[in-house]
Amino acid sequence: MTVRRTTLGGRTYEFPSLADLLAKATPARSGDVLAGCAAESAAQRVAAQAVLADLPLATFLEEQVVGYEEDDVTRLVLGTHDPVAFAPVAGLTVGEFRDELLTWAAEGDEASISALARGLTPEMVAATSKLMRNADLVAVGRRARVVTGLRSTLGLPGRLASRLQPNHPTDDPVGVTASIVDGLLQGSGDAVIGINPATDSPARTVALLELVDAVLRRYEIPTQSCVLAHVTTTLRAMEQGAPVDLVFQSVAGTQAANRGFGVTLDLLAEARAGALELGRGTVGRNVTYFETGQGSALSADAHRGIDGVPVDQQTLECRAYAVARHFEPLLVNTVVGFIGPEYLYDGKQVVRAGLEDHFCGKLLGLPMGVDVCYTNHAEVDADDTDTLTLLLGAAGCSFVIAVPGSDDVMLHYQSLSFSDVLTARRVLGLRPAPEFEAWLARMDLLDADGRVRTLTADAPAAKALLAAAQA
């Protein structure tokens, strides 16, 4: 391995591996401390960032953080790299690439930024993000355009979609339906109506899929459904003829971590092919949905790279995006703050991680969303999630996740409420997905300014939806 060094303030700092350099350059977070790879001081972090800024981008094609022979994610990254897409920035260092991105962002040059996606590796974008302030992440993220579709079109400029998450601790059909109606009446659900099932039972999965599909068909709602069961359960549901719109799976940035999730790249390919055969799309053919989150590899003790060197959690998160990208997803979201303070300690770290993940995912060509959430034992509160939500809206985030009253009663963590989505749209001048917006208008749910309104006597279509739910 190449030892890289620099002198700062009369002291020489050495970084014996690429993984160590990336870790030491990372803004502070508790997960890297837990993994034993964090910078020991602010001075060491600045030194690592200085060395990283001078590193040629092409280094990441020649030197890996997780070994090629033992890791299929590394093989996927290198095997699918597009040298033509990489060519415009192939001669740049990480620092020069950062500057070029900021120039393109300032000029509104979305085409140049978006065209890079297949030419960039996860380690390249992770390295670049480590040199950026929060405002830089917002400025570039909003100019990376990624548009996907199945029955609604996501990622268009001036839009912020939402996943309606009607979770229930016992998967009770009445409780799930009530949450769905609550969200629809508040303009949520254009990204997906996605349920985290309380169990991974195939029968329960099929029942929930049929429940949501019945609502979508009865009211001709242009969105998609998803029950976030394990991919093997979804495959069984498809074999039984269930109305599967999206194949879901949590994925991570190393082969070992994905093995812990019980998945392989071949299994994901099989499930995607099965969903495509169902042909349930109307405006597109993106049929996969992936969730990720900083710290997932570390929590599975699957975070080590070459020679057992720990890899920082943000770089591993970016490698998960390479897995997702390969299967042309409709949706990808990072679950920021869900694992707990061991990985992201406080509001400052959660905000930073959310902006990093969105920037890196979009730069790699993903339709990136964020679950803005936190566990109740973390040093995070609703003010922090308000801040992150508005910053993500400004950054062009594809979608966020919302639950009734901000409180996920099944997963036991705090997320966004339906009204939080409305606030972000109103404050930032954003709108729902176009097909869903047209449906809201047909249901008498929009006022003259296109904003979701309170139910009134002159909104018979919406009242019919409410009455059906009450029945």
XYZ file of C-alpha atoms in Angstrom:
471
model
C 0.000 0.000 0.000
C 1.078 3.556 -0.721
C 1.813 5.719 2.327
C 0.677 9.301 1.808
C 1.841 12.129 4.042
C 1.831 15.860 4.579
C 3.228 18.331 7.093
C 0.900 20.696 8.883
C 1.897 23.079 11.674
C 5.287 21.486 11.952
C 3.891 17.978 12.343
C 3.959 15.239 9.727
C 0.811 13.170 9.228
C 0.961 9.810 7.471
C -1.889 7.787 5.987
C -0.802 4.216 5.276
C -3.722 3.218 3.039
C -6.406 4.729 0.850
C -9.071 3.546 3.281
C -7.255 5.242 6.159
C -6.943 8.491 4.206
C -10.656 8.536 3.380
C -11.605 7.776 6.969
C -9.354 10.446 8.468
C -10.700 13.054 6.002
C -14.318 12.393 6.986
C -16.228 15.001 9.031
C -16.670 13.761 12.595
C -19.237 11.065 13.332
C -19.640 8.569 16.129
C -19.717 5.501 13.887
C -16.172 6.028 12.710
C -15.041 6.426 16.310
C -16.760 3.115 17.083
C -15.010 1.508 14.105
C -11.631 2.873 15.225
C -10.919 4.760 12.008
C -11.889 8.370 12.809
C -9.418 11.255 12.812
C -7.808 11.691 16.210
C -7.956 15.483 15.990
C -9.246 18.312 13.838
C -5.670 18.911 12.697
C -5.323 15.335 11.476
C -8.645 15.653 9.644
C -7.500 18.833 7.883
C -4.208 17.163 6.959
C -6.063 14.202 5.469
C -8.357 16.500 3.518
C -5.335 18.348 2.120
C -3.767 15.091 0.935
C -7.089 13.877 -0.446
C -7.604 17.108 -2.400
C -4.354 16.465 -4.307
C -5.169 12.832 -5.078
C -5.944 12.127 -8.770
C -9.481 10.836 -9.318
C -8.025 8.051 -11.448
C -6.387 6.628 -8.305
C -9.721 5.063 -7.394
C -9.636 2.960 -10.556
C -6.191 1.629 -9.689
C -6.407 1.257 -5.915
C -9.358 -0.101 -3.956
C -10.482 0.115 -0.337
C -12.242 -3.286 -0.404
C -10.439 -6.058 -2.281
C -11.427 -7.046 -5.799
C -11.066 -10.792 -5.339
C -13.104 -11.076 -2.156
C -15.872 -8.539 -2.789
C -18.499 -8.588 -5.543
C -19.424 -4.935 -4.966
C -15.869 -3.920 -5.891
C -16.017 -6.151 -8.952
C -19.369 -4.608 -9.918
C -18.010 -1.061 -9.556
C -14.947 -1.678 -11.698
C -16.677 -3.958 -14.178
C -19.399 -1.428 -15.001
C -17.252 1.709 -15.001
C -17.803 3.829 -18.112
C -14.521 5.435 -19.293
C -16.315 7.629 -21.826
C -18.489 9.220 -19.134
C -15.382 9.592 -16.949
C -13.299 11.248 -19.661
C -14.287 14.912 -18.973
C -12.859 14.699 -15.438
C -10.287 11.902 -15.832
C -7.323 14.256 -15.465
C -8.568 16.035 -12.349
C -7.635 15.630 -8.704
C -10.351 15.252 -6.087
C -9.999 18.920 -5.163
C -10.141 20.045 -8.784
C -13.202 17.880 -9.342
C -14.906 19.555 -6.390
C -14.158 22.967 -7.871
C -15.431 21.912 -11.296
C -18.699 20.639 -9.823
C -19.241 23.904 -7.972
C -18.560 25.878 -11.170
C -21.076 23.801 -13.133
C -23.596 24.165 -10.310
C -23.179 27.948 -10.233
C -23.673 28.078 -14.006
C -26.755 25.849 -13.834
C -25.047 23.239 -16.018
C -27.135 20.195 -15.111
C -26.145 18.308 -18.251
C -22.417 18.223 -17.453
C -23.007 17.049 -13.889
C -25.627 14.429 -14.720
C -23.619 12.975 -17.627
C -20.818 11.911 -15.276
C -22.808 9.336 -13.298
C -21.661 6.107 -14.993
C -18.075 7.324 -15.064
C -17.826 7.887 -11.315
C -17.103 5.287 -8.662
C -18.521 5.419 -5.137
C -15.094 6.150 -3.667
C -14.656 9.119 -6.009
C -17.877 10.795 -4.928
C -17.323 9.935 -1.258
C -13.884 11.528 -1.411
C -15.269 14.661 -3.073
C -18.040 15.062 -0.515
C -15.475 15.026 2.295
C -14.030 18.289 0.925
C -17.402 20.044 0.755
C -19.332 22.241 3.136
C -23.069 21.646 3.574
C -23.935 24.466 1.172
C -21.684 22.886 -1.467
C -23.543 19.590 -1.131
C -26.846 21.410 -1.608
C -25.636 23.462 -4.580
C -24.370 20.475 -6.571
C -27.086 18.047 -5.476
C -29.858 20.262 -6.882
C -28.142 20.290 -10.298
C -27.785 16.503 -10.597
C -30.910 15.481 -12.484
C -32.210 11.896 -12.148
C -35.723 11.165 -13.467
C -37.457 7.797 -12.993
C -40.983 6.479 -13.369
C -43.420 3.623 -12.985
C -46.927 5.087 -12.563
C -45.696 8.502 -11.419
C -42.698 10.486 -12.632
C -40.117 11.337 -9.992
C -37.103 13.660 -9.945
C -38.408 16.469 -12.153
C -37.273 20.010 -11.276
C -39.501 21.916 -8.872
C -40.985 18.730 -7.403
C -40.730 17.024 -4.007
C -42.410 13.635 -3.753
C -43.172 11.669 -0.613
C -43.463 8.082 0.457
C -46.641 7.529 2.446
C -45.633 5.049 5.167
C -48.794 3.595 6.786
C -47.064 1.221 9.196
C -49.023 -0.544 11.915
C -47.642 -2.676 14.800
C -49.949 -5.601 13.911
C -50.485 -4.864 10.198
C -54.146 -4.279 11.018
C -55.991 -3.563 7.731
C -58.198 -0.883 9.280
C -55.237 0.907 10.834
C -53.218 0.695 7.610
C -56.140 1.980 5.543
C -56.770 4.872 7.922
C -53.147 5.955 7.634
C -53.267 5.704 3.838
C -56.330 7.926 3.641
C -54.834 10.381 6.135
C -51.745 10.700 3.953
C -53.618 10.959 0.656
C -55.842 13.732 1.994
C -52.668 15.633 2.916
C -51.052 15.195 -0.474
C -48.612 12.410 0.378
C -47.924 9.195 -1.491
C -46.761 10.261 -4.947
C -43.418 8.440 -4.617
C -44.926 5.248 -3.214
C -47.324 3.927 -0.606
C -44.786 1.772 1.189
C -45.506 -0.408 4.210
C -42.917 -1.901 6.560
C -44.666 -5.141 7.534
C -44.625 -6.195 11.178
C -43.653 -9.716 10.077
C -42.029 -11.158 6.965
C -44.860 -13.612 6.438
C -45.575 -14.253 2.740
C -49.310 -14.420 3.440
C -49.267 -11.083 5.277
C -47.207 -9.543 2.493
C -49.723 -10.646 -0.132
C -52.646 -9.366 1.967
C -51.072 -5.940 2.366
C -50.199 -5.743 -1.335
C -53.788 -6.561 -2.242
C -55.123 -4.001 0.245
C -53.101 -1.120 -1.186
C -53.675 -2.213 -4.766
C -57.437 -2.162 -4.182
C -57.227 1.451 -2.982
C -55.083 2.489 -5.943
C -57.404 0.840 -8.461
C -60.660 2.033 -6.888
C -59.616 5.685 -6.870
C -57.321 5.496 -9.923
C -54.365 6.883 -7.969
C -51.243 7.288 -10.133
C -48.650 5.967 -7.738
C -47.114 2.628 -6.827
C -47.305 0.357 -3.810
C -44.609 -1.577 -2.002
C -44.534 -3.903 0.979
C -40.974 -3.745 2.256
C -40.584 -7.465 2.847
C -37.354 -9.325 2.155
C -36.733 -9.863 -1.540
C -37.201 -13.619 -1.183
C -40.644 -13.025 0.316
C -41.524 -10.711 -2.566
C -40.427 -13.376 -5.048
C -42.812 -15.829 -3.368
C -45.574 -13.222 -3.495
C -45.049 -12.771 -7.236
C -45.231 -16.536 -7.706
C -48.655 -16.392 -6.028
C -49.856 -13.692 -8.417
C -49.701 -10.799 -5.964
C -49.874 -7.246 -7.381
C -46.187 -6.367 -6.917
C -45.212 -2.955 -8.255
C -41.765 -2.626 -6.683
C -39.200 -5.141 -5.487
C -37.687 -3.841 -2.252
C -34.449 -4.678 -0.479
C -32.051 -3.109 1.992
C -28.536 -3.171 0.562
C -25.062 -2.312 1.825
C -21.626 -1.518 0.476
C -19.773 -4.818 0.925
C -20.462 -8.370 -0.114
C -20.242 -9.462 3.521
C -22.844 -6.905 4.638
C -25.221 -7.910 1.852
C -24.726 -11.516 2.868
C -25.905 -10.434 6.307
C -29.046 -9.047 4.664
C -29.521 -12.418 2.982
C -29.062 -11.126 -0.561
C -26.734 -11.499 -3.522
C -26.476 -9.553 -6.754
C -27.880 -12.533 -8.647
C -30.915 -12.697 -6.356
C -31.625 -9.000 -6.891
C -31.358 -9.478 -10.651
C -33.830 -12.370 -10.527
C -36.355 -10.340 -8.535
C -36.069 -7.319 -10.838
C -36.628 -9.506 -13.881
C -39.749 -10.959 -12.267
C -41.188 -7.527 -11.528
C -40.477 -6.325 -15.064
C -42.405 -9.278 -16.459
C -45.518 -8.094 -14.598
C -45.555 -4.912 -16.703
C -47.390 -2.794 -14.136
C -45.932 0.559 -15.156
C -47.681 3.272 -17.163
C -45.039 6.023 -17.453
C -41.853 4.004 -16.897
C -40.209 0.663 -16.127
C -38.240 1.297 -12.931
C -39.345 -1.551 -10.641
C -36.852 -1.673 -7.765
C -36.676 0.177 -4.451
C -33.596 0.116 -2.203
C -32.926 1.400 1.290
C -29.491 2.103 2.694
C -28.043 3.853 5.733
C -24.700 4.912 7.126
C -23.514 2.353 9.636
C -25.249 -0.711 8.224
C -21.996 -2.476 7.322
C -20.431 -1.610 10.667
C -23.458 -2.917 12.557
C -22.967 -6.250 10.755
C -19.206 -6.272 11.433
C -18.757 -6.213 7.651
C -16.961 -2.879 7.334
C -13.360 -3.940 6.774
C -11.411 -3.613 3.574
C -7.987 -4.709 2.362
C -5.781 -6.189 5.116
C -8.636 -5.765 7.592
C -8.437 -1.959 7.587
C -11.789 -0.458 8.675
C -13.519 1.618 5.996
C -15.438 4.701 7.093
C -19.214 4.387 7.117
C -19.871 7.136 4.569
C -17.611 5.572 1.934
C -19.316 2.222 2.497
C -22.690 3.932 2.166
C -21.653 5.232 -1.253
C -20.659 1.718 -2.290
C -24.223 0.610 -1.514
C -25.347 3.136 -4.133
C -23.350 1.261 -6.762
C -25.376 -1.856 -5.957
C -28.633 0.077 -6.246
C -27.600 1.846 -9.455
C -26.990 -1.461 -11.227
C -30.685 -2.383 -10.943
C -32.144 0.891 -12.297
C -34.320 1.744 -9.287
C -37.414 3.894 -9.128
C -36.492 4.878 -5.585
C -33.490 4.790 -3.272
C -33.466 6.276 0.181
C -30.967 6.542 2.960
C -32.455 6.111 6.421
C -30.582 8.859 8.251
C -30.535 8.519 12.026
C -32.452 5.253 12.273
C -29.704 3.014 13.641
C -28.953 5.308 16.573
C -26.367 7.584 18.206
C -23.646 4.935 17.989
C -23.413 5.804 14.279
C -24.722 9.385 14.052
C -24.556 10.954 17.475
C -26.433 14.242 17.253
C -28.371 16.609 15.033
C -25.241 18.065 13.469
C -24.049 14.629 12.356
C -27.506 13.612 11.104
C -27.888 16.777 9.018
C -24.424 16.339 7.544
C -24.992 12.664 6.741
C -28.319 13.356 5.054
C -26.816 15.976 2.768
C -23.781 13.788 1.992
C -25.924 10.792 1.123
C -28.228 12.806 -1.116
C -25.311 14.464 -2.935
C -23.406 11.220 -3.449
C -26.447 9.242 -4.552
C -27.536 11.867 -7.072
C -24.003 12.251 -8.446
C -23.904 8.495 -9.032
C -27.192 8.681 -10.939
C -29.675 7.549 -8.286
C -33.219 8.856 -7.708
C -32.232 9.731 -4.169
C -34.587 10.225 -1.254
C -34.063 10.497 2.486
C -35.908 9.160 5.500
C -35.362 12.134 7.812
C -35.634 10.349 11.136
C -34.090 9.711 14.528
C -34.326 7.373 17.496
C -35.453 8.818 20.790
C -32.174 8.090 22.586
C -30.140 10.204 20.131
C -29.177 13.848 20.635
C -31.552 14.867 17.833
C -34.915 16.611 17.845
C -37.575 17.968 15.494
C -35.670 21.209 14.973
C -32.840 19.174 13.443
C -35.202 17.281 11.158
C -36.869 20.543 10.109
C -33.446 21.896 9.151
C -32.500 18.794 7.173
C -35.868 18.613 5.400
C -35.678 22.185 4.142
C -32.054 21.761 3.082
C -32.948 18.584 1.194
C -35.847 20.342 -0.508
C -33.451 23.074 -1.613
C -31.001 20.380 -2.779
C -33.535 18.813 -5.150
C -34.180 15.669 -3.115
C -36.418 13.263 -5.050
C -38.585 12.288 -2.097
C -38.885 12.105 1.670
C -40.801 9.709 3.911
C -43.803 10.667 6.049
C -45.899 8.906 8.687
C -48.989 9.960 10.639
C -48.027 12.499 13.294
C -44.246 12.056 12.846
C -44.335 8.944 15.053
C -43.768 5.537 13.466
C -45.718 3.329 15.856
C -44.319 0.123 14.373
C -40.626 0.933 13.939
C -40.518 3.111 17.085
C -38.661 6.117 15.750
C -39.479 9.701 14.808
C -39.865 10.635 11.159
C -41.592 13.397 9.201
C -45.337 13.974 9.279
C -47.542 14.557 6.256
C -47.810 18.207 7.226
C -43.990 18.493 7.252
C -44.013 17.587 3.560
C -46.649 20.245 2.877
C -44.568 22.816 4.756
C -41.444 22.041 2.738
C -43.370 22.245 -0.533
C -45.000 25.536 0.394
C -41.883 27.208 1.782
C -39.707 26.158 -1.156
C -42.289 26.442 -3.917
C -42.247 22.729 -4.718
C -45.035 20.507 -6.039
C -45.914 16.792 -6.037
C -45.202 14.461 -8.946
C -47.198 15.692 -11.980
C -49.502 12.677 -12.347
C -50.293 12.702 -8.634
C -50.835 16.460 -8.646
C -53.412 16.035 -11.414
C -55.133 13.350 -9.334
C -55.259 15.664 -6.312
C -56.944 18.261 -8.506
C -59.508 15.712 -9.723
C -60.221 14.803 -6.092
C -60.931 18.456 -5.189
C -57.948 18.486 -2.861
C -56.137 21.517 -4.302
C -57.020 25.189 -3.927
C -56.752 27.814 -6.652
C -53.016 28.166 -5.964
C -52.385 24.441 -6.294
C -51.954 23.865 -2.548
C -53.560 21.004 -0.632
C -56.658 22.358 1.081
C -58.878 21.413 3.996
C -61.886 19.260 3.175
C -65.027 21.298 2.534
C -68.604 20.599 1.450
C -67.716 21.388 -2.167
C -65.149 18.588 -2.356
C -67.385 15.542 -2.959
C -64.700 13.327 -4.479
C -62.398 13.698 -1.497
C -65.293 13.215 0.903
C -66.150 9.978 -0.884
C -62.593 8.771 -0.274
C -62.927 9.643 3.408
C -66.324 7.973 3.689
C -65.016 4.800 2.115
C -62.218 4.658 4.659
C -64.626 5.189 7.550
C -66.829 2.408 6.241
